[in-house]
Amino acid sequence: MQIVSISSLKGGVGKSSVVLGLASAALEARVPTLVVDLDPHGDASTALGVHARAGQDVGSVLRRPRKGGLAAVAAPSPWTRHPITPEVSGTQQDPGWQPAGSPAVGRPVLDVAPGSAASSHLDHAAFRTKDLKRLETVLHGLERYELVLIDCPPTLSALTRMAWAASHMVLSVAEPSLFSVAGTKRTMSALAQFETSRIWAVPDAGVVVNRFRDGSDEQHHRLRELQELFGQLVVDPVLPDAPVVQQAQGAAWPVHRWPGTAASDLAGRFSSILQGMLH
Ligand SMILES: Nc1ncnc2c1ncn2[C@@H]1O[C@H](COP(=O)(O)OP(=O)(O)OP(=O)(O)O)[C@@H](O)[C@H]1O
Ligand SMILES: [Mg+2]
């Protein structure tokens, strides 16, 4: 099981959108996936069509952690039932690869452990180091999934640290803009500092560039800056600024099933990023 946090200490850069795009790619490639929505706003859960019921959310499980505890609140996303609409057939993205051992038939698995305001109390409480193991504990033994995507809040909070402590990989999302480059520097140095505690090692990290506008010199400049700062860690391909992101999210629809060439291009990029993560 590969556990990946999608994180950034800057808000609104596209963390939830990257989680949704990767979840869509995983669904298409039939990689059994759990999305853990750690953000108290629950945006990823909403777009995946799963709503937390009282006491059935990530925050409640983290309050009383026990091994495998997330299984009790994980619900299947209606995305798994989305047909390929007639207009879409022919434009549907072929992921072009299948991870070893993935089932070729049967209902795909895309579950969501929904977020809610219930997790926000965890960010205010004074946390001891051992409390940061809570997410790792509740993920323990969920063998049904090959991939876990964790949508983090935009702060270096206890929730974000719990996510990093549980993860094999942390992807930091960055827009090619001055403030976002600064935010990415903060995120990556916080991650490096977290690792130097030597209690946890995050073996892998990456910077996903989102909302790139090819026609903008300023954005090209910021992209080069990110590449100079983070070198190999900058994930290829970058994700374009595209209205289809908001359209698909507004309809709670996976981008791989959305019609049109813009959706198809975006879907291909998410599939490539997923492939790089799983290999
Ligand atoms: N590549 C993109 N093209 C166009 N719009 C995008 C793109 N990525 C994200 N957006 C839009 O930008 C807004 C913010 O994105 P999102 O909610 O994913 O960011 P976030 O980092 O999760 O925010 P928060 O810090 O509040 O959790 C949303 O309306 C989303 O639809
Ligand atoms: Mg978000």
Tab-separated table of C-alpha atoms and ligand atoms in Angstrom:
chain	number	residue	atom	x	y	z
A	1	MET	CA	0.000	0.000	0.000
A	2	GLN	CA	1.345	3.365	-1.065
A	3	ILE	CA	0.279	6.270	1.206
A	4	VAL	CA	0.591	9.732	-0.339
A	5	SER	CA	-0.128	13.111	1.296
A	6	ILE	CA	-1.120	16.006	-0.943
A	7	SER	CA	-0.012	19.024	0.981
A	8	SER	CA	0.899	22.714	0.842
A	9	LEU	CA	1.208	25.316	3.522
A	10	LYS	CA	-0.464	27.762	1.159
A	11	GLY	CA	-4.245	27.647	0.718
A	12	GLY	CA	-6.149	27.426	-2.550
A	13	VAL	CA	-3.282	26.152	-4.737
A	14	GLY	CA	-5.134	22.999	-5.801
A	15	LYS	CA	-4.432	20.299	-3.190
A	16	SER	CA	-7.980	18.942	-3.295
A	17	SER	CA	-8.035	19.232	-7.091
A	18	VAL	CA	-4.859	17.144	-7.343
A	19	VAL	CA	-6.340	14.542	-4.977
A	20	LEU	CA	-9.459	14.386	-7.187
A	21	GLY	CA	-7.464	14.121	-10.418
A	22	LEU	CA	-5.295	11.330	-9.001
A	23	ALA	CA	-8.378	9.547	-7.620
A	24	SER	CA	-9.911	9.750	-11.092
A	25	ALA	CA	-6.709	8.339	-12.626
A	26	ALA	CA	-6.617	5.534	-10.042
A	27	LEU	CA	-10.245	4.669	-10.760
A	28	GLU	CA	-9.526	4.517	-14.481
A	29	ALA	CA	-6.473	2.316	-13.897
A	30	ARG	CA	-8.440	0.175	-11.404
A	31	VAL	CA	-6.051	0.797	-8.557
A	32	PRO	CA	-8.051	0.164	-5.354
A	33	THR	CA	-7.889	3.544	-3.617
A	34	LEU	CA	-8.930	5.218	-0.368
A	35	VAL	CA	-9.148	9.015	-0.188
A	36	VAL	CA	-8.679	10.299	3.363
A	37	ASP	CA	-10.085	13.789	3.699
A	38	LEU	CA	-8.187	15.428	6.517
A	39	ASP	CA	-9.356	18.923	5.656
A	40	PRO	CA	-12.161	20.025	8.009
A	41	HIS	CA	-13.825	21.736	5.030
A	42	GLY	CA	-14.306	18.352	3.348
A	43	ASP	CA	-13.992	19.666	-0.233
A	44	ALA	CA	-12.594	16.433	-1.670
A	45	SER	CA	-15.379	14.398	-0.016
A	46	THR	CA	-18.016	16.695	-1.522
A	47	ALA	CA	-16.562	16.385	-5.022
A	48	LEU	CA	-16.327	12.604	-4.610
A	49	GLY	CA	-20.017	12.545	-3.630
A	50	VAL	CA	-19.524	11.286	-0.075
A	51	HIS	CA	-20.906	13.194	2.894
A	52	ALA	CA	-19.970	12.576	6.501
A	53	ARG	CA	-22.719	11.423	8.831
A	54	ALA	CA	-22.494	12.335	12.496
A	55	GLY	CA	-19.661	10.416	14.103
A	56	GLN	CA	-18.784	8.710	10.788
A	57	ASP	CA	-15.875	10.896	9.698
A	58	VAL	CA	-12.098	11.014	9.873
A	59	GLY	CA	-12.082	13.362	12.869
A	60	SER	CA	-14.171	10.966	14.978
A	61	VAL	CA	-11.885	8.043	14.131
A	62	LEU	CA	-8.757	10.041	14.955
A	63	ARG	CA	-10.237	11.029	18.291
A	64	ARG	CA	-10.277	7.384	19.409
A	65	PRO	CA	-7.671	5.708	17.194
A	66	ARG	CA	-7.485	1.951	16.879
A	67	LYS	CA	-5.896	-0.219	14.206
A	68	GLY	CA	-7.790	-0.195	10.921
A	69	GLY	CA	-10.343	2.231	12.372
A	70	LEU	CA	-10.849	4.085	9.084
A	71	ALA	CA	-12.575	1.040	7.562
A	72	ALA	CA	-15.655	1.816	9.671
A	73	VAL	CA	-16.193	5.230	8.058
A	74	ALA	CA	-14.922	4.616	4.509
A	75	ALA	CA	-17.785	4.803	1.988
A	76	PRO	CA	-17.721	4.025	-1.751
A	77	SER	CA	-17.673	7.064	-4.020
A	78	PRO	CA	-20.522	7.257	-6.537
A	79	TRP	CA	-17.737	7.885	-9.087
A	80	THR	CA	-17.412	4.097	-9.344
A	81	ARG	CA	-20.921	3.972	-10.833
A	82	HIS	CA	-20.433	6.740	-13.384
A	83	PRO	CA	-21.079	5.452	-16.854
A	84	ILE	CA	-19.084	6.617	-19.794
A	85	THR	CA	-21.688	8.950	-21.267
A	86	PRO	CA	-22.374	8.541	-24.992
A	87	GLU	CA	-20.800	11.935	-25.754
A	88	VAL	CA	-17.699	10.852	-23.913
A	89	SER	CA	-17.115	7.527	-25.595
A	90	GLY	CA	-14.126	7.805	-27.857
A	91	THR	CA	-12.593	10.588	-25.758
A	92	GLN	CA	-12.279	8.472	-22.634
A	93	GLN	CA	-8.698	8.427	-21.484
A	94	ASP	CA	-6.959	5.119	-21.828
A	95	PRO	CA	-4.525	4.953	-18.937
A	96	GLY	CA	-2.310	2.835	-21.175
A	97	TRP	CA	-1.012	0.722	-18.308
A	98	GLN	CA	-2.261	-1.461	-15.527
A	99	PRO	CA	-0.389	-1.886	-12.273
A	100	ALA	CA	0.681	-5.444	-11.546
A	101	GLY	CA	-2.007	-7.503	-9.898
A	102	SER	CA	-4.853	-5.029	-10.465
A	103	PRO	CA	-8.163	-6.703	-11.179
A	104	ALA	CA	-9.192	-6.405	-14.825
A	105	VAL	CA	-12.881	-7.043	-14.069
A	106	GLY	CA	-15.318	-6.353	-11.236
A	107	ARG	CA	-16.396	-3.151	-9.623
A	108	PRO	CA	-13.467	-0.752	-9.094
A	109	VAL	CA	-12.706	0.381	-5.546
A	110	LEU	CA	-12.664	4.085	-4.729
A	111	ASP	CA	-13.609	4.737	-1.107
A	112	VAL	CA	-13.653	7.974	0.843
A	113	ALA	CA	-13.065	8.502	4.545
A	114	PRO	CA	-14.990	11.765	4.701
A	115	GLY	CA	-13.769	14.951	6.264
A	116	SER	CA	-15.840	17.233	8.451
A	117	ALA	CA	-15.486	20.042	10.947
A	118	ALA	CA	-15.042	17.299	13.565
A	119	SER	CA	-11.341	17.067	12.681
A	120	SER	CA	-10.717	20.767	13.343
A	121	HIS	CA	-10.592	20.211	17.118
A	122	LEU	CA	-7.503	18.067	16.556
A	123	ASP	CA	-5.698	21.096	15.212
A	124	HIS	CA	-6.270	23.152	18.315
A	125	ALA	CA	-5.361	20.538	20.885
A	126	ALA	CA	-1.837	20.408	22.303
A	127	PHE	CA	-0.320	17.346	20.676
A	128	ARG	CA	2.400	15.063	21.932
A	129	THR	CA	4.725	13.359	19.471
A	130	LYS	CA	3.043	10.010	19.970
A	131	ASP	CA	-0.333	11.520	19.026
A	132	LEU	CA	1.054	12.137	15.554
A	133	LYS	CA	0.917	8.362	15.026
A	134	ARG	CA	-2.876	8.398	15.124
A	135	LEU	CA	-3.454	8.425	11.370
A	136	GLU	CA	-0.836	5.719	10.837
A	137	THR	CA	-2.643	3.596	13.418
A	138	VAL	CA	-6.102	3.958	11.870
A	139	LEU	CA	-4.699	3.143	8.409
A	140	HIS	CA	-2.973	0.041	9.685
A	141	GLY	CA	-4.071	-3.198	8.056
A	142	LEU	CA	-6.366	-1.737	5.388
A	143	GLU	CA	-4.996	-4.247	2.892
A	144	ARG	CA	-7.909	-3.781	0.490
A	145	TYR	CA	-6.301	-0.615	-0.900
A	146	GLU	CA	-3.190	-0.245	-3.049
A	147	LEU	CA	-3.221	3.531	-2.790
A	148	VAL	CA	-4.203	6.008	-0.072
A	149	LEU	CA	-4.475	9.697	-1.003
A	150	ILE	CA	-4.582	12.127	1.928
A	151	ASP	CA	-5.976	15.613	1.335
A	152	CYS	CA	-4.311	17.902	3.887
A	153	PRO	CA	-5.389	21.265	5.306
A	154	PRO	CA	-3.254	24.275	4.246
A	155	THR	CA	-1.455	24.663	7.563
A	156	LEU	CA	1.438	23.027	9.362
A	157	SER	CA	-1.036	21.716	11.868
A	158	ALA	CA	-1.196	18.535	13.884
A	159	LEU	CA	-3.402	17.112	11.099
A	160	THR	CA	-0.771	17.795	8.427
A	161	ARG	CA	1.959	16.323	10.618
A	162	MET	CA	-0.161	13.228	11.253
A	163	ALA	CA	-0.519	12.866	7.478
A	164	TRP	CA	3.219	13.226	6.862
A	165	ALA	CA	3.982	10.762	9.660
A	166	ALA	CA	1.742	8.167	7.989
A	167	SER	CA	2.980	8.741	4.410
A	168	HIS	CA	5.473	7.109	2.073
A	169	MET	CA	5.359	10.165	-0.174
A	170	VAL	CA	4.445	13.843	0.230
A	171	LEU	CA	3.417	15.832	-2.824
A	172	SER	CA	3.491	19.591	-2.359
A	173	VAL	CA	1.227	21.489	-4.754
A	174	ALA	CA	2.509	24.794	-6.152
A	175	GLU	CA	1.186	27.395	-8.547
A	176	PRO	CA	3.810	29.101	-10.700
A	177	SER	CA	3.449	32.440	-8.869
A	178	LEU	CA	5.716	34.385	-6.524
A	179	PHE	CA	3.712	33.707	-3.362
A	180	SER	CA	3.196	30.072	-4.176
A	181	VAL	CA	6.931	29.513	-4.825
A	182	ALA	CA	7.537	31.033	-1.378
A	183	GLY	CA	4.823	28.771	0.066
A	184	THR	CA	6.470	25.730	-1.534
A	185	LYS	CA	9.836	26.665	-0.013
A	186	ARG	CA	8.129	26.818	3.392
A	187	THR	CA	6.425	23.485	2.831
A	188	MET	CA	9.588	21.690	1.689
A	189	SER	CA	11.732	23.080	4.491
A	190	ALA	CA	9.058	22.168	7.046
A	191	LEU	CA	9.094	18.668	5.573
A	192	ALA	CA	12.895	18.496	5.773
A	193	GLN	CA	12.766	19.682	9.387
A	194	PHE	CA	10.068	17.113	10.178
A	195	GLU	CA	12.355	14.422	8.799
A	196	THR	CA	15.356	15.546	10.796
A	197	SER	CA	13.433	14.636	13.926
A	198	ARG	CA	14.485	11.137	12.730
A	199	ILE	CA	11.347	9.745	14.236
A	200	TRP	CA	9.794	9.700	10.779
A	201	ALA	CA	11.335	9.492	7.393
A	202	VAL	CA	9.251	10.417	4.365
A	203	PRO	CA	11.155	8.474	1.689
A	204	ASP	CA	9.759	10.383	-1.232
A	205	ALA	CA	8.670	13.922	-2.007
A	206	GLY	CA	7.602	15.855	-5.065
A	207	VAL	CA	6.351	19.249	-6.184
A	208	VAL	CA	3.261	19.189	-8.418
A	209	VAL	CA	2.913	22.363	-10.475
A	210	ASN	CA	-0.746	23.301	-10.918
A	211	ARG	CA	-2.635	25.985	-12.878
A	212	PHE	CA	0.226	26.531	-15.314
A	213	ARG	CA	-0.575	29.020	-18.096
A	214	ASP	CA	1.647	28.324	-21.072
A	215	GLY	CA	1.125	31.785	-22.580
A	216	SER	CA	2.504	33.649	-19.553
A	217	ASP	CA	6.200	34.652	-19.402
A	218	GLU	CA	5.873	35.240	-15.678
A	219	GLN	CA	4.608	31.671	-15.168
A	220	HIS	CA	7.455	30.244	-17.271
A	221	HIS	CA	9.866	32.239	-15.086
A	222	ARG	CA	8.289	30.854	-11.890
A	223	LEU	CA	8.344	27.323	-13.286
A	224	ARG	CA	12.097	27.658	-13.995
A	225	GLU	CA	12.521	28.984	-10.461
A	226	LEU	CA	10.744	25.931	-9.034
A	227	GLN	CA	12.932	23.657	-11.183
A	228	GLU	CA	16.108	25.418	-9.983
A	229	LEU	CA	14.998	25.173	-6.364
A	230	PHE	CA	13.686	21.632	-6.349
A	231	GLY	CA	15.321	19.996	-9.393
A	232	GLN	CA	14.211	16.397	-9.897
A	233	LEU	CA	11.499	16.791	-7.312
A	234	VAL	CA	9.377	18.851	-9.707
A	235	VAL	CA	6.829	16.403	-11.080
A	236	ASP	CA	6.454	16.013	-14.836
A	237	PRO	CA	3.987	16.746	-16.413
A	238	VAL	CA	2.702	20.052	-15.028
A	239	LEU	CA	-1.060	20.616	-14.757
A	240	PRO	CA	-2.586	23.407	-16.844
A	241	ASP	CA	-4.995	26.080	-15.699
A	242	ALA	CA	-8.176	24.738	-17.282
A	243	PRO	CA	-11.864	25.591	-16.774
A	244	VAL	CA	-12.681	21.894	-17.083
A	245	VAL	CA	-11.207	21.338	-13.595
A	246	GLN	CA	-13.970	23.435	-12.050
A	247	GLN	CA	-16.645	22.077	-14.382
A	248	ALA	CA	-15.916	18.447	-13.500
A	249	GLN	CA	-15.664	19.282	-9.791
A	250	GLY	CA	-18.949	21.211	-9.900
A	251	ALA	CA	-20.658	18.155	-11.356
A	252	ALA	CA	-18.863	15.812	-8.878
A	253	TRP	CA	-17.573	13.902	-11.901
A	254	PRO	CA	-14.192	12.223	-12.517
A	255	VAL	CA	-12.146	14.140	-15.086
A	256	HIS	CA	-11.337	10.897	-16.931
A	257	ARG	CA	-15.044	10.588	-17.761
A	258	TRP	CA	-15.586	14.226	-18.723
A	259	PRO	CA	-16.081	14.997	-22.422
A	260	GLY	CA	-13.761	17.042	-24.602
A	261	THR	CA	-10.105	17.327	-25.461
A	262	ALA	CA	-9.219	19.620	-22.516
A	263	ALA	CA	-10.507	16.959	-20.087
A	264	SER	CA	-8.766	14.231	-22.034
A	265	ASP	CA	-5.440	16.119	-21.921
A	266	LEU	CA	-5.778	16.769	-18.198
A	267	ALA	CA	-6.798	13.170	-17.524
A	268	GLY	CA	-3.686	11.954	-19.367
A	269	ARG	CA	-1.486	14.170	-17.202
A	270	PHE	CA	-3.003	12.830	-13.992
A	271	SER	CA	-2.578	9.257	-15.261
A	272	SER	CA	1.114	9.939	-15.989
A	273	ILE	CA	1.660	11.385	-12.519
A	274	LEU	CA	-0.079	8.387	-10.939
A	275	GLN	CA	2.016	5.997	-12.969
A	276	GLY	CA	5.189	7.756	-11.774
A	277	MET	CA	4.000	7.504	-8.168
A	278	LEU	CA	3.239	3.808	-8.287
A	279	HIS	CA	6.421	2.691	-10.062
B	1	LIG	N1	-5.673	23.408	-12.762
B	1	LIG	C1	-6.728	24.158	-12.428
B	1	LIG	N2	-7.399	24.874	-13.371
B	1	LIG	C2	-8.467	25.624	-13.039
B	1	LIG	N3	-8.948	25.732	-11.789
B	1	LIG	C3	-8.328	25.049	-10.805
B	1	LIG	C4	-7.191	24.230	-11.068
B	1	LIG	N4	-6.783	23.680	-9.904
B	1	LIG	C5	-7.628	24.140	-8.965
B	1	LIG	N5	-8.555	24.955	-9.489
B	1	LIG	C6	-9.644	25.653	-8.762
B	1	LIG	O1	-9.047	26.486	-7.773
B	1	LIG	C7	-9.831	26.479	-6.595
B	1	LIG	C8	-8.945	26.018	-5.423
B	1	LIG	O2	-8.567	24.682	-5.667
B	1	LIG	P1	-8.560	23.594	-4.495
B	1	LIG	O3	-9.789	23.690	-3.668
B	1	LIG	O4	-8.227	22.286	-5.117
B	1	LIG	O5	-7.316	24.136	-3.657
B	1	LIG	P2	-6.837	23.686	-2.201
B	1	LIG	O6	-5.361	23.885	-2.161
B	1	LIG	O7	-7.361	22.338	-1.886
B	1	LIG	O8	-7.575	24.774	-1.289
B	1	LIG	P3	-7.642	24.780	0.332
B	1	LIG	O9	-6.310	25.270	0.804
B	1	LIG	O10	-8.768	25.735	0.612
B	1	LIG	O11	-7.931	23.380	0.761
B	1	LIG	C9	-11.011	25.559	-6.854
B	1	LIG	O12	-12.110	26.333	-7.248
B	1	LIG	C10	-10.537	24.686	-8.001
B	1	LIG	O13	-11.601	24.217	-8.805
B	2	MG	MG	-8.518	21.693	-0.291
